[in-house]
Coordinates of C-alpha atoms in Angstrom, one line a residue:
Chain A
M662 CA -8.2 16.4 53.3
N663 CA -4.9 14.6 54.0
E664 CA -6.0 11.4 55.6
P665 CA -6.7 8.5 53.2
T666 CA -10.3 7.7 52.5
P667 CA -11.0 4.3 54.1
I668 CA -11.3 1.5 51.5
N669 CA -14.6 -0.2 52.1
P670 CA -15.7 -3.2 50.1
T671 CA -18.7 -2.4 48.1
N672 CA -22.1 -3.9 48.9
E673 CA -23.1 -4.1 45.3
Q674 CA -24.2 -7.6 44.4
P675 CA -22.2 -9.0 41.5
P676 CA -23.9 -11.0 38.7
V677 CA -23.5 -14.8 38.7
F678 CA -21.6 -15.2 41.9
Q679 CA -22.9 -14.2 45.4
H680 CA -19.7 -12.3 46.2
W681 CA -17.0 -10.6 44.2
S682 CA -14.5 -13.1 45.6
G683 CA -16.2 -15.6 43.3
W684 CA -15.1 -13.5 40.2
Y685 CA -11.7 -13.0 41.7
A686 CA -11.2 -16.7 42.2
L687 CA -12.3 -17.3 38.6
V688 CA -9.7 -14.9 37.3
L689 CA -6.9 -16.3 39.4
G690 CA -7.9 -19.9 38.7
T691 CA -7.9 -19.2 35.0
L692 CA -4.4 -17.7 35.3
V693 CA -3.1 -20.8 37.0
T694 CA -4.8 -23.1 34.5
I695 CA -3.3 -21.1 31.6
I696 CA 0.2 -21.3 33.0
I697 CA -0.1 -25.1 33.5
L698 CA -1.6 -25.5 30.0
L699 CA 1.1 -23.4 28.3
Y700 CA 3.8 -25.4 30.2
W701 CA 2.3 -28.7 29.2
F702 CA 1.8 -27.5 25.6
S703 CA 5.5 -26.3 25.3
R704 CA 6.7 -29.7 26.5
L705 CA 4.3 -31.8 24.3
F706 CA 6.0 -31.3 20.9
I707 CA 9.7 -31.5 21.8
Chain B
M970 CA -2.0 -3.2 -2.4
R971 CA -4.6 -3.7 -5.0
T972 CA -7.8 -1.6 -5.6
F973 CA -10.0 -4.0 -3.6
D974 CA -7.6 -3.8 -0.6
W975 CA -7.9 -0.1 -0.7
V976 CA -11.7 -0.3 -0.8
V977 CA -11.7 -2.6 2.3
L978 CA -9.1 -0.5 4.1
C979 CA -10.8 2.9 3.4
S980 CA -14.3 1.6 4.2
A981 CA -13.2 0.1 7.5
I982 CA -11.5 3.3 8.6
A983 CA -14.2 5.6 7.4
L984 CA -16.8 3.5 9.2
V985 CA -14.9 3.7 12.5
V986 CA -14.2 7.5 12.3
G987 CA -17.5 8.5 10.9
Y988 CA -19.6 6.4 13.2
S989 CA -17.8 7.4 16.4
I990 CA -18.0 11.1 15.5
R991 CA -21.8 10.7 14.8
K992 CA -22.5 8.9 18.0
S993 CA -20.5 11.2 20.2
R994 CA -21.6 14.7 19.2
G995 CA -23.2 17.2 21.7
S996 CA -21.2 16.8 24.9
K997 CA -22.3 19.8 27.1
T998 CA -20.4 19.1 30.3
V999 CA -16.8 18.2 31.1
Q1000 CA -18.0 14.9 32.5
E1001 CA -19.8 14.0 29.3
Y1002 CA -16.8 15.0 27.2
M1003 CA -14.1 13.4 29.4
L1004 CA -15.9 10.4 31.0
S1005 CA -18.6 9.8 28.3
G1006 CA -21.2 10.8 30.9
R1007 CA -20.3 7.6 32.9
D1008 CA -22.8 5.6 30.9
A1009 CA -20.8 2.6 29.6
R1010 CA -21.8 -1.0 30.1
W1011 CA -19.2 -3.6 31.2
Y1012 CA -18.6 -4.9 27.7
T1013 CA -17.9 -1.4 26.4
V1014 CA -15.5 -0.8 29.3
A1015 CA -13.8 -4.2 28.7
L1016 CA -13.4 -3.6 24.9
S1017 CA -12.2 0.0 25.5
V1018 CA -9.6 -1.2 28.1
M1019 CA -8.4 -4.0 25.8
A1020 CA -8.3 -1.8 22.7
T1021 CA -6.3 0.8 24.6
Q1022 CA -3.6 -1.7 25.6
A1023 CA -3.6 -3.6 22.3
S1024 CA -1.8 -1.1 20.1
A1025 CA -0.7 -1.7 16.5
I1026 CA 2.7 -2.6 18.1
T1027 CA 1.0 -5.7 19.6
F1028 CA 0.0 -6.9 16.1
I1029 CA 3.1 -5.9 14.2
S1030 CA 5.8 -6.8 16.7
T1031 CA 4.4 -9.7 18.7
P1032 CA 4.2 -12.3 15.8
G1033 CA 7.8 -11.2 14.9
L1034 CA 8.9 -11.8 18.5
A1035 CA 7.5 -15.3 18.4
Y1036 CA 9.2 -15.9 15.1
I1037 CA 12.6 -15.0 16.5
D1038 CA 12.3 -15.9 20.2
G1039 CA 9.3 -18.2 20.6
M1040 CA 6.2 -17.7 22.8
R1041 CA 7.9 -16.8 26.0
F1042 CA 6.9 -13.1 25.7
V1043 CA 3.5 -14.3 26.9
Q1044 CA 4.9 -14.4 30.5
F1045 CA 5.0 -10.6 30.4
Y1046 CA 1.2 -10.6 30.8
F1047 CA 1.1 -13.1 33.8
G1048 CA 0.8 -10.2 36.3
L1049 CA -2.2 -8.7 34.5
P1050 CA -5.0 -10.9 36.0
L1051 CA -3.5 -10.4 39.5
A1052 CA -3.4 -6.7 38.9
M1053 CA -7.0 -6.6 37.8
V1054 CA -8.1 -8.3 41.0
I1055 CA -6.1 -6.0 43.2
L1056 CA -7.4 -2.9 41.4
C1057 CA -11.0 -4.1 41.6
I1058 CA -10.6 -4.3 45.4
T1059 CA -8.5 -1.2 46.0
A1060 CA -8.2 1.7 43.5
L1061 CA -11.4 1.3 41.5
P1062 CA -13.9 1.7 44.4
L1063 CA -11.8 4.6 45.7
Y1064 CA -11.8 6.5 42.4
R1065 CA -15.5 5.9 42.0
R1066 CA -16.3 7.1 45.4
L1067 CA -14.2 10.2 45.1
N1068 CA -15.8 10.9 41.8
V1069 CA -12.4 11.9 40.2
F1070 CA -11.7 12.7 36.5
T1071 CA -8.1 11.7 36.7
A1072 CA -6.2 9.3 39.0
Y1073 CA -3.9 12.2 40.1
E1074 CA -6.7 14.1 41.7
F1075 CA -6.8 11.4 44.3
L1076 CA -3.2 12.2 45.2
E1077 CA -4.0 15.7 46.2
K1078 CA -6.8 14.5 48.4
R1079 CA -4.4 12.0 50.1
F1080 CA -1.1 13.9 50.0
D1081 CA -0.7 17.4 48.6
L1082 CA -0.7 19.4 45.4
K1083 CA 3.0 19.0 44.6
T1084 CA 2.7 15.1 44.7
R1085 CA -0.4 15.3 42.4
S1086 CA 1.5 17.6 40.1
L1087 CA 4.6 15.4 40.1
A1088 CA 2.6 12.2 39.2
A1089 CA 0.7 14.1 36.5
F1090 CA 4.0 15.4 35.1
L1091 CA 5.6 11.9 35.1
F1092 CA 2.5 10.6 33.3
L1093 CA 2.5 13.4 30.7
T1094 CA 6.2 12.8 30.0
Q1095 CA 6.1 9.0 29.8
R1096 CA 2.8 8.7 27.9
S1097 CA 3.5 11.4 25.3
L1098 CA 6.8 9.6 24.4
A1099 CA 5.1 6.2 24.4
A1100 CA 2.3 7.6 22.2
G1101 CA 4.8 8.6 19.6
L1102 CA 5.8 4.9 19.3
T1103 CA 2.2 3.9 19.1
I1104 CA 1.7 6.1 16.1
Y1105 CA 5.0 5.2 14.5
A1106 CA 4.4 1.4 14.4
P1107 CA 1.6 1.4 11.8
A1108 CA 3.2 4.2 9.9
I1109 CA 5.9 1.7 9.0
V1110 CA 3.2 -0.6 7.5
L1111 CA 1.8 2.0 5.2
S1112 CA 5.1 3.5 4.2
L1113 CA 6.3 0.0 3.3
I1114 CA 3.2 -0.7 1.3
L1115 CA 2.7 2.7 -0.4
G1116 CA 6.3 3.6 -0.8
W1117 CA 5.4 6.9 1.0
N1118 CA 7.7 8.8 3.3
V1119 CA 7.1 7.5 6.8
S1120 CA 6.8 11.1 8.1
I1121 CA 3.8 11.8 5.9
V1122 CA 2.1 8.6 7.0
I1123 CA 2.7 9.5 10.7
L1124 CA 1.1 12.9 10.0
A1125 CA -1.9 11.3 8.3
I1126 CA -2.6 8.8 11.1
G1127 CA -2.1 11.5 13.7
A1128 CA -4.6 13.8 12.0
L1129 CA -7.2 11.1 11.7
V1130 CA -7.0 10.2 15.4
V1131 CA -6.9 13.9 16.5
L1132 CA -10.0 14.5 14.4
Y1133 CA -12.4 12.1 16.1
T1134 CA -10.8 12.5 19.5
T1135 CA -11.2 16.2 19.4
V1136 CA -14.7 16.3 18.1
G1137 CA -16.2 13.5 20.2
G1138 CA -14.0 13.3 23.3
T1139 CA -14.1 10.1 25.4
K1140 CA -17.4 9.0 24.0
A1141 CA -16.0 8.9 20.4
V1142 CA -12.9 7.0 21.7
S1143 CA -15.2 4.4 23.4
W1144 CA -17.4 4.0 20.4
A1145 CA -14.4 3.7 18.1
H1146 CA -12.9 1.1 20.4
S1147 CA -15.8 -1.3 20.0
Y1148 CA -15.6 -1.3 16.2
Q1149 CA -11.9 -1.3 16.1
M1150 CA -11.8 -4.4 18.3
G1151 CA -14.2 -6.1 15.8
I1152 CA -12.0 -5.2 12.9
I1153 CA -8.9 -6.4 14.8
F1154 CA -10.5 -9.7 15.7
V1155 CA -11.7 -10.4 12.1
G1156 CA -8.3 -9.3 10.6
M1157 CA -6.1 -11.4 12.9
V1158 CA -8.3 -14.5 12.7
S1159 CA -8.2 -14.3 8.9
A1160 CA -4.4 -14.0 8.9
F1161 CA -4.2 -16.9 11.3
V1162 CA -6.4 -19.1 9.0
V1163 CA -4.4 -18.2 5.9
I1164 CA -1.1 -19.1 7.7
L1165 CA -2.5 -22.5 8.8
I1166 CA -3.8 -23.2 5.3
S1167 CA -0.5 -22.2 3.7
I1168 CA 1.7 -24.5 5.8
P1169 CA 2.5 -27.5 3.5
V1170 CA 2.5 -30.1 6.3
S1171 CA -0.2 -31.3 8.7
F1172 CA -1.1 -29.3 11.8
G1173 CA 0.5 -31.9 14.0
D1174 CA 3.7 -31.8 12.1
A1175 CA 3.6 -28.0 12.2
L1176 CA 3.4 -28.1 16.0
R1177 CA 6.3 -30.5 16.1
V1178 CA 8.5 -28.3 13.9
A1179 CA 7.6 -25.3 16.1
G1180 CA 8.2 -27.4 19.3
I1181 CA 11.7 -28.7 18.3
S1182 CA 12.7 -25.3 17.2
G1183 CA 11.8 -23.9 20.7
K1184 CA 9.1 -21.6 19.4
L1185 CA 6.4 -23.1 21.7
N1186 CA 8.5 -22.5 24.8
A1187 CA 6.2 -20.3 26.8
I1188 CA 7.3 -20.9 30.4
D1189 CA 10.8 -20.2 31.8
F1190 CA 11.3 -21.0 35.5
S1191 CA 14.9 -19.6 35.7
F1192 CA 15.7 -17.0 38.3
D1193 CA 18.3 -15.1 36.2
P1194 CA 17.6 -11.4 36.8
N1195 CA 19.1 -10.5 33.4
N1196 CA 16.6 -12.8 31.6
R1197 CA 13.9 -10.5 30.3
Y1198 CA 10.9 -12.9 30.2
T1199 CA 10.6 -15.6 32.9
L1200 CA 7.6 -16.7 35.0
W1201 CA 9.0 -14.6 37.9
T1202 CA 9.6 -11.4 35.9
G1203 CA 6.1 -11.8 34.5
L1204 CA 4.3 -12.6 37.8
I1205 CA 6.2 -10.1 40.0
G1206 CA 7.7 -7.4 37.7
G1207 CA 4.7 -7.8 35.4
L1208 CA 2.3 -7.4 38.3
F1209 CA 3.8 -4.1 39.3
L1210 CA 3.9 -2.9 35.7
Q1211 CA 0.3 -3.8 35.1
L1212 CA -0.8 -2.4 38.5
S1213 CA 0.9 0.8 37.5
Y1214 CA -0.4 0.9 34.0
F1215 CA -4.1 0.1 34.8
G1216 CA -4.2 1.7 38.2
T1217 CA -2.3 5.0 37.7
D1218 CA -2.0 5.6 33.9
Q1219 CA -4.8 8.0 33.0
S1220 CA -5.2 6.5 29.5
Q1221 CA -6.5 3.3 31.2
V1222 CA -8.1 4.9 34.3
Q1223 CA -10.2 7.1 32.1
R1224 CA -11.5 4.1 30.3
Y1225 CA -13.0 2.3 33.3
L1226 CA -14.2 5.5 35.0
T1227 CA -16.7 5.6 32.1
G1228 CA -18.5 2.6 33.6
Q1229 CA -22.2 3.1 34.5
S1230 CA -21.5 1.8 38.0
L1231 CA -18.8 0.2 40.1
T1232 CA -20.1 -3.2 39.1
Q1233 CA -19.9 -2.4 35.4
S1234 CA -16.4 -1.0 35.7
R1235 CA -15.3 -4.0 37.8
L1236 CA -16.7 -6.5 35.3
G1237 CA -14.9 -4.7 32.5
L1238 CA -11.6 -5.2 34.3
I1239 CA -12.3 -8.8 35.2
F1240 CA -13.1 -9.5 31.6
N1241 CA -9.8 -8.1 30.6
G1242 CA -8.1 -10.3 33.3
L1243 CA -9.8 -13.4 31.8
F1244 CA -9.1 -12.8 28.1
K1245 CA -5.9 -10.8 27.8
I1246 CA -3.5 -13.8 28.1
P1247 CA -5.4 -16.1 25.7
M1248 CA -5.5 -13.2 23.2
Q1249 CA -1.7 -12.7 23.5
S1250 CA -1.0 -16.4 23.4
A1251 CA -3.0 -16.6 20.1
I1252 CA -1.0 -13.8 18.5
L1253 CA 2.3 -15.4 19.6
F1254 CA 1.1 -18.8 18.3
L1255 CA 0.3 -17.1 15.0
G1256 CA 4.0 -15.9 15.0
A1257 CA 5.2 -19.5 15.8
M1258 CA 3.1 -20.9 12.9
M1259 CA 4.5 -18.2 10.6
F1260 CA 7.9 -19.5 11.6
V1261 CA 6.9 -23.0 10.5
F1262 CA 5.5 -21.6 7.2
Y1263 CA 8.9 -20.0 6.5
Q1264 CA 10.7 -23.4 7.3
F1265 CA 9.1 -24.7 4.1
T1266 CA 9.0 -21.5 2.0
T1267 CA 12.2 -19.4 1.6
P1268 CA 11.8 -16.2 3.7
P1269 CA 13.5 -13.0 2.6
L1270 CA 17.1 -12.8 3.6
F1271 CA 16.3 -9.6 5.4
F1272 CA 12.6 -8.6 6.1
N1273 CA 12.9 -4.9 5.9
A1274 CA 12.7 -4.3 2.1
S1275 CA 13.5 -0.6 2.3
E1276 CA 17.0 -1.3 3.7
T1277 CA 17.8 -4.0 1.0
A1278 CA 16.4 -1.7 -1.7
A1279 CA 18.9 0.9 -0.7
L1280 CA 21.7 -1.4 -2.0
A1281 CA 20.4 -1.2 -5.6
G1282 CA 22.9 0.3 -7.9
T1283 CA 25.8 0.2 -5.4
S1284 CA 28.8 -2.1 -5.2
Y1285 CA 27.0 -4.0 -2.5
E1286 CA 24.1 -5.2 -4.8
A1287 CA 26.0 -8.1 -6.4
P1288 CA 27.4 -9.7 -3.2
Y1289 CA 23.9 -9.3 -1.6
K1290 CA 22.3 -11.1 -4.6
Q1291 CA 24.9 -13.9 -4.2
L1292 CA 24.0 -14.2 -0.5
E1293 CA 20.3 -14.3 -1.4
T1294 CA 20.9 -17.2 -3.9
S1295 CA 22.9 -19.1 -1.3
Y1296 CA 20.2 -18.4 1.3
Q1297 CA 17.5 -19.8 -1.0
N1298 CA 19.5 -23.0 -1.6
A1299 CA 20.2 -23.4 2.1
S1300 CA 16.5 -22.8 2.9
Q1301 CA 15.4 -25.5 0.4
T1302 CA 17.9 -27.9 1.9
R1303 CA 16.6 -27.2 5.3
A1304 CA 13.0 -27.8 4.1
A1305 CA 14.1 -31.2 2.7
H1306 CA 15.8 -32.2 6.0
L1307 CA 12.7 -31.2 7.9
R1308 CA 10.5 -33.4 5.8
T1309 CA 12.9 -36.3 6.2
M1310 CA 13.0 -35.7 9.9
L1311 CA 9.2 -35.7 10.1
D1312 CA 8.9 -38.9 8.1
A1313 CA 11.5 -40.5 10.3
S1314 CA 9.7 -39.4 13.4
R1315 CA 6.4 -40.8 12.1
A1316 CA 8.0 -44.1 11.1
G1317 CA 9.8 -44.3 14.5
N1318 CA 13.1 -44.7 12.7
E1319 CA 15.6 -43.4 15.4
A1320 CA 18.7 -43.7 13.2
A1321 CA 17.2 -41.7 10.3
L1322 CA 15.8 -39.2 12.9
Q1323 CA 19.3 -38.6 14.3
T1324 CA 20.9 -38.2 10.9
S1325 CA 18.2 -35.7 9.7
Q1326 CA 18.4 -33.7 12.9
T1327 CA 22.2 -33.3 12.5
A1328 CA 21.8 -32.3 8.9
L1329 CA 19.0 -29.9 9.9
N1330 CA 21.1 -28.2 12.5
A1331 CA 23.9 -27.8 10.0
S1332 CA 21.4 -26.1 7.6
K1333 CA 20.2 -23.8 10.3
Q1334 CA 23.7 -22.9 11.1
E1335 CA 24.5 -22.1 7.5
L1336 CA 21.3 -19.9 7.2
T1337 CA 22.2 -18.0 10.4
T1338 CA 25.7 -17.4 9.0
L1339 CA 24.3 -16.1 5.7
R1340 CA 21.9 -13.8 7.4
S1341 CA 24.7 -12.4 9.6
K1342 CA 26.7 -11.7 6.5
A1343 CA 23.8 -9.9 4.9
V1344 CA 23.3 -7.8 8.0
A1345 CA 27.0 -7.0 8.0
L1346 CA 26.7 -6.0 4.4
L1347 CA 23.8 -3.6 5.1
K1348 CA 25.7 -2.1 8.0
E1349 CA 28.8 -1.7 5.9
H1350 CA 26.8 0.1 3.2
N1351 CA 25.1 2.3 5.7
P1352 CA 26.4 2.3 9.2
K1353 CA 23.0 3.9 10.3
A1354 CA 20.9 1.1 8.7
N1355 CA 18.2 -0.4 10.9
T1356 CA 19.3 -4.0 11.2
N1357 CA 16.5 -5.1 13.5
D1358 CA 13.8 -6.4 11.2
T1359 CA 11.5 -8.0 13.8
N1360 CA 8.7 -5.5 13.1
Y1361 CA 8.7 -6.3 9.4
I1362 CA 8.3 -10.1 9.6
F1363 CA 4.5 -10.3 10.0
L1364 CA 4.0 -7.4 7.5
N1365 CA 6.1 -9.1 5.0
F1366 CA 3.9 -12.2 5.2
V1367 CA 0.7 -10.2 5.0
I1368 CA 1.8 -8.4 1.8
Q1369 CA 3.3 -11.5 0.1
Y1370 CA 0.9 -14.2 0.9
L1371 CA -2.5 -12.9 2.0
P1372 CA -5.2 -12.9 -0.8
V1373 CA -6.7 -9.7 -2.1
G1374 CA -9.1 -8.0 0.3
L1375 CA -7.6 -9.7 3.3
V1376 CA -4.4 -7.5 2.9
G1377 CA -6.7 -4.5 3.2
L1378 CA -8.5 -6.0 6.2
V1379 CA -5.3 -6.8 8.1
I1380 CA -3.9 -3.4 7.4
A1381 CA -7.2 -1.9 8.6
A1382 CA -6.9 -4.1 11.8
I1383 CA -3.3 -2.7 12.4
L1384 CA -4.5 0.8 11.8
S1385 CA -7.5 0.3 14.0
A1386 CA -5.2 -0.9 16.8
S1387 CA -3.0 2.1 16.4
M1388 CA -5.9 4.5 16.4
S1389 CA -7.5 2.9 19.4
S1390 CA -4.4 3.2 21.6
S1391 CA -3.4 6.7 20.3
S1392 CA -6.9 8.1 20.8
S1393 CA -6.9 6.9 24.4
E1394 CA -3.5 8.4 25.0
I1395 CA -4.2 11.7 23.4
N1396 CA -7.6 11.8 25.2
A1397 CA -5.9 11.1 28.6
L1398 CA -3.0 13.5 28.0
A1399 CA -5.5 16.3 27.2
S1400 CA -7.7 15.4 30.2
T1401 CA -4.7 15.3 32.6
F1402 CA -3.3 18.5 31.3
V1403 CA -6.7 20.3 31.7
I1404 CA -7.8 18.8 35.0
D1405 CA -4.5 18.5 36.9
I1406 CA -2.6 21.5 35.4
Y1407 CA -4.9 24.0 33.7
K1408 CA -7.9 23.9 35.9
R1409 CA -6.1 23.2 39.2
L1410 CA -3.2 25.6 38.7
L1411 CA -4.0 28.2 36.0
K1412 CA -7.8 28.8 35.8
P1413 CA -9.8 27.2 38.6
E1414 CA -13.1 29.0 37.9
A1415 CA -14.5 28.9 34.4
S1416 CA -17.6 27.6 32.6
E1417 CA -18.0 24.0 31.4
T1418 CA -17.9 25.3 27.8
H1419 CA -14.6 26.9 28.4
Y1420 CA -13.0 23.7 29.8
I1421 CA -14.4 21.6 26.9
L1422 CA -12.9 24.1 24.5
V1423 CA -9.5 24.1 26.3
T1424 CA -9.6 20.2 26.3
R1425 CA -10.2 20.2 22.6
I1426 CA -7.3 22.6 22.0
A1427 CA -5.1 20.5 24.3
T1428 CA -6.1 17.4 22.3
V1429 CA -4.8 19.0 19.1
M1430 CA -1.6 20.2 20.9
W1431 CA -0.8 16.8 22.3
G1432 CA -1.6 15.2 18.9
V1433 CA 1.0 17.5 17.3
A1434 CA 3.5 16.7 20.1
I1435 CA 3.3 12.9 19.7
V1436 CA 3.5 13.2 15.9
L1437 CA 6.7 15.1 16.4
F1438 CA 8.1 12.4 18.7
A1439 CA 7.1 9.6 16.3
Q1440 CA 9.5 11.1 13.8
F1441 CA 12.4 9.9 16.0
A1442 CA 11.1 6.5 16.9
D1443 CA 12.9 4.4 14.3
R1444 CA 16.0 3.5 16.2
L1445 CA 14.5 1.7 19.2
G1446 CA 14.7 -2.0 18.2
S1447 CA 11.6 -4.1 18.8
L1448 CA 8.9 -1.5 19.3
I1449 CA 6.8 -3.4 21.7
E1450 CA 9.8 -3.8 24.0
A1451 CA 10.7 -0.1 23.6
V1452 CA 7.3 0.9 24.7
N1453 CA 7.4 -1.4 27.7
I1454 CA 10.9 -0.3 28.7
L1455 CA 9.9 3.3 28.5
G1456 CA 6.8 2.7 30.6
S1457 CA 8.9 0.8 33.2
L1458 CA 11.2 3.7 33.7
F1459 CA 8.3 5.8 35.2
Y1460 CA 5.6 3.3 36.2
G1461 CA 7.4 2.0 39.3
T1462 CA 7.7 5.5 40.8
I1463 CA 4.1 6.4 40.0
L1464 CA 2.8 3.1 41.4
G1465 CA 5.0 3.6 44.5
I1466 CA 3.2 6.9 45.2
F1467 CA -0.2 5.4 44.8
L1468 CA 0.6 2.2 46.8
T1469 CA 2.0 4.4 49.6
A1470 CA -1.2 6.5 49.4
F1471 CA -3.4 3.3 49.7
F1472 CA -1.5 1.3 52.3
I1473 CA 1.0 3.4 54.4
K1474 CA -1.3 5.7 56.2
S1475 CA 1.4 7.4 58.3
V1476 CA 3.2 8.9 55.3
R1477 CA 2.5 12.5 54.4
G1478 CA 2.9 14.5 51.2
A1479 CA 6.4 16.0 51.6
T1480 CA 8.1 12.6 52.3
V1481 CA 6.5 10.8 49.4
F1482 CA 7.3 13.6 47.1
Y1483 CA 11.1 13.5 47.9
A1484 CA 11.0 9.7 48.0
A1485 CA 9.6 9.7 44.5
L1486 CA 12.3 12.0 43.2
V1487 CA 15.1 9.8 44.6
A1488 CA 13.4 6.6 43.3
E1489 CA 13.0 8.0 39.8
V1490 CA 16.7 9.0 39.7
A1491 CA 17.7 5.5 41.0
V1492 CA 15.6 3.7 38.3
I1493 CA 17.1 5.8 35.5
L1494 CA 20.6 5.1 36.8
C1495 CA 19.7 1.4 36.9
F1496 CA 18.7 1.6 33.3
W1497 CA 21.9 3.3 32.2
L1498 CA 24.4 1.4 34.4
T1499 CA 23.1 -2.2 34.7
S1500 CA 21.6 -4.9 32.5
I1501 CA 18.8 -5.9 34.8
S1502 CA 15.6 -6.8 33.0
F1503 CA 13.4 -3.8 32.6
L1504 CA 10.4 -5.5 34.3
W1505 CA 12.3 -5.3 37.6
Y1506 CA 12.4 -1.4 37.3
N1507 CA 8.7 -1.4 38.2
L1508 CA 9.3 -3.3 41.4
L1509 CA 12.5 -1.3 42.2
G1510 CA 10.8 2.1 41.7
C1511 CA 7.8 1.1 43.7
V1512 CA 9.7 -0.4 46.7
L1513 CA 12.1 2.6 46.8
V1514 CA 9.3 5.2 46.9
A1515 CA 7.4 3.3 49.6
G1516 CA 10.5 2.4 51.6
I1517 CA 12.2 5.8 51.5
A1518 CA 8.9 7.6 52.2
Y1519 CA 8.3 5.4 55.2
L1520 CA 11.8 5.9 56.6
L1521 CA 11.7 9.6 56.1
Q1522 CA 8.4 9.8 57.8
L1523 CA 9.7 7.6 60.6
I1524 CA 12.9 9.7 61.1
F1525 CA 11.6 13.2 60.6
G1526 CA 8.0 12.6 61.6
R1527 CA 5.8 15.7 61.6
E1528 CA 8.9 18.0 61.4
F1529 CA 9.1 17.0 57.8
T1530 CA 5.6 17.8 57.1
P1531 CA 5.0 21.5 56.1
L1532 CA 2.5 23.4 58.1
D1533 CA -0.1 23.6 55.3
E1534 CA -0.3 19.8 55.2
T1535 CA -1.5 19.3 58.7
P1536 CA -4.6 17.1 58.6

């Protein structure tokens, strides 16, 4: 087999959120929040 | 170390090794031995993934990095959550559906045998070298504490890891990871609490001292390509490094392939994406607080006691002692200026604040000069002396200031971290060798028992190989950086192959193979000839593979594709 296998999104239902995009948004939102908090924290005590 | 520390240390290690062996006996199929029978829940996957990445180097080197350079190393991990999301969407479902044992199996299905073999070869090279560093790091700890030869300690740790990895396979590795993470958590939290209690000023003042010394600076927006840790190197270069590490490095792929289902594997990776940066921030913050502690307590002039001990009885001993006395005096003066500065700050006395800050800067300058003189003296005595003591800063604090019992616990945590990473690495090296080389190229038809036996033999052989490499790992500066630089030399190329496989459907096996060879040479030349931050190598290797493969395919088309590759 040389052709790539198509990448299909899974139909498995994730826990808590209705779609996996909910979990992905949580991860990315947490990253942005952490960057903002770290920046704020590093400026706070100068 | 005192007797009680030994009791704590030996009990913790015996518990991990004994329990993981007991829980993992009786694997009858290759799938059971290599993928733990695919029965892991999400929290086991998550702990296993985190334990694999969090090596002893993380706990020895990272606080020292924060002590020297502040918290900006945390930016290195900013690409990780992005990588977790991308892998959950792309590689993970594909690996699960194809039911592969190693990531490289997928490459043969998509491209050809030689591309699969090239990627497996690059992995085996890079990972075996990096695994040497993973074992070397905690060996320094024990050699320092016990006064043993570091080579003997490396051998002892290697033997312990090989024992349970060989007997229990991936199941033993996963079981051990859960307990090791528990020990690591308790050990590091204990060390953190002791540091906070030991600082002789309030927590608010400690934060202020760390802040004005630049130790809390975590975010750097500059675009300088030679600056190793910035927001951009972390988000872009780090993304490619983490994508490559988690998506194509068998030591990680094998961890999440043990998940019961796609959902369990996905949740394991998502958990890692959520908690990795807070965990690293906490370890770096511990280093920043250790820096504050040493602003009020005189630190050693040089943290690596074995190098300074070598001066004893030589003509360098007396001048070094003089430097130590001057350093102690200067350090006490600095502490006094710091207290004056904090008092002036609280009272809102601007004039006193300015004066104390000027005096403080002068003290810092004097301390830096004294330390430079000490390093020069060590170098003069022994030109081959290791003058980078970053890896000894945290250990020195542990040995000097932690109470009895906790020293044993923190050493157990560091050993656990080393064992957790090393076991994953040896496990993955053996699996890749057996699945991608032995079974595919040498002996395709054999019984399950035969392959399990060969995997066990391969585990021992790779254990021996990385122990040998660990003997030469002591000249590489900060170990955590050395590991990441080494990884970055190969990861970009491997990731390029995989991303081409996923996203550029027109590219065939021959073109990606030659593109990968060219890209790897270019990355190594870049390392030798330029001072570009190593995180960019990941992007460079990846873009070169994809770009060159695409162009070759475009120019030569099907003529470039050998006959046996026709779809």
